């Protein structure tokens, strides 16, 4: 029987943590082969000494069956988990083409709600899943991933659909210690995560503060709450069902995170990155709201302010 081949594309904060668990568990397995598509210094360190994953007082070294920056060396995959930034998605799909045949299932674990559509436009013949994660992790230096939070959950699936291959992926991830959930109501899961990530990324970036300061200051907290209410109204206009108490749930998740936690978009702003998640996390809401005639004055104000910030910093 041939091995199930899983490729983790992008060994950063998300891919490194979940990919690390998969690689550690299935290393030299007869049933599953886990490969990493990495680059630069990260690739060199993983090739040399493995990937170190730290969570609290525990840590482990993960060694994938294969690690490379040349996708053609890995062969066709059964499953590809993509965990790059949204602005690198198109380039990553192009790089992965030698690993994709008609049977390859793609699972994007990126911020935003339009990843699946973007991938389907590039790979119309492949099954592309929806997926999202809740985790506070960072690539602290090449070859080292640190999970600094108290939540590390992964959700994936296709709306109103279950089958053997999706159940196999969930089974393999759970065996490896990944807190994975296969959902046939994934649109709700994705949008509830998007409400959290879009509102908090926009607020932390706009005010240039971590989560703790955002939650402690009345002005910043009120801005966050207004953004949540606006994006909730957009979801309703798009006929996407989210929890009635989604505002409270989102605020409670933000409250539970360590004070210095911040969003990846805010980190990119601090690092003066020229490319950004602004369009996928903030601009998307403003533009969709215009289509559906939903008033989003706070999102519009924050989006305009963030565009000006990025122009000055880059």
PDB file of C-alpha atoms in Angstrom, residues 82-96 106 108 110 114-119 122:
ATOM      1  CA  UNK A  82      -0.699  25.908   2.752  1.00  0.00           C
ATOM      2  CA  UNK A  83       0.200  28.308   5.547  1.00  0.00           C
ATOM      3  CA  UNK A  84       1.803  31.281   3.876  1.00  0.00           C
ATOM      4  CA  UNK A  85       0.636  34.905   4.079  1.00  0.00           C
ATOM      5  CA  UNK A  86      -2.339  35.828   1.875  1.00  0.00           C
ATOM      6  CA  UNK A  87      -0.186  38.074  -0.325  1.00  0.00           C
ATOM      7  CA  UNK A  88       2.129  35.130  -1.131  1.00  0.00           C
ATOM      8  CA  UNK A  89      -0.671  32.716  -2.031  1.00  0.00           C
ATOM      9  CA  UNK A  90      -0.559  32.993  -5.823  1.00  0.00           C
ATOM     10  CA  UNK A  91       3.219  32.569  -5.931  1.00  0.00           C
ATOM     11  CA  UNK A  92       2.996  29.566  -3.597  1.00  0.00           C
ATOM     12  CA  UNK A  93       0.402  27.836  -5.801  1.00  0.00           C
ATOM     13  CA  UNK A  94       2.678  28.360  -8.789  1.00  0.00           C
ATOM     14  CA  UNK A  95       5.598  26.874  -6.899  1.00  0.00           C
ATOM     15  CA  UNK A  96       3.517  23.848  -5.838  1.00  0.00           C
ATOM     16  CA  UNK A 106      -5.581  21.614  -0.891  1.00  0.00           C
ATOM     17  CA  UNK A 108      -5.282  26.718   2.997  1.00  0.00           C
ATOM     18  CA  UNK A 110      -4.420  31.622   5.842  1.00  0.00           C
ATOM     19  CA  UNK A 114     -11.578  34.506   0.084  1.00  0.00           C
ATOM     20  CA  UNK A 115      -8.621  32.060  -0.039  1.00  0.00           C
ATOM     21  CA  UNK A 116     -10.629  29.135  -1.387  1.00  0.00           C
ATOM     22  CA  UNK A 117     -12.000  31.165  -4.318  1.00  0.00           C
ATOM     23  CA  UNK A 118      -8.529  32.466  -5.173  1.00  0.00           C
ATOM     24  CA  UNK A 119      -7.077  28.945  -5.198  1.00  0.00           C
ATOM     25  CA  UNK A 122      -5.861  28.788 -10.203  1.00  0.00           C
TER      26      UNK A 122
END
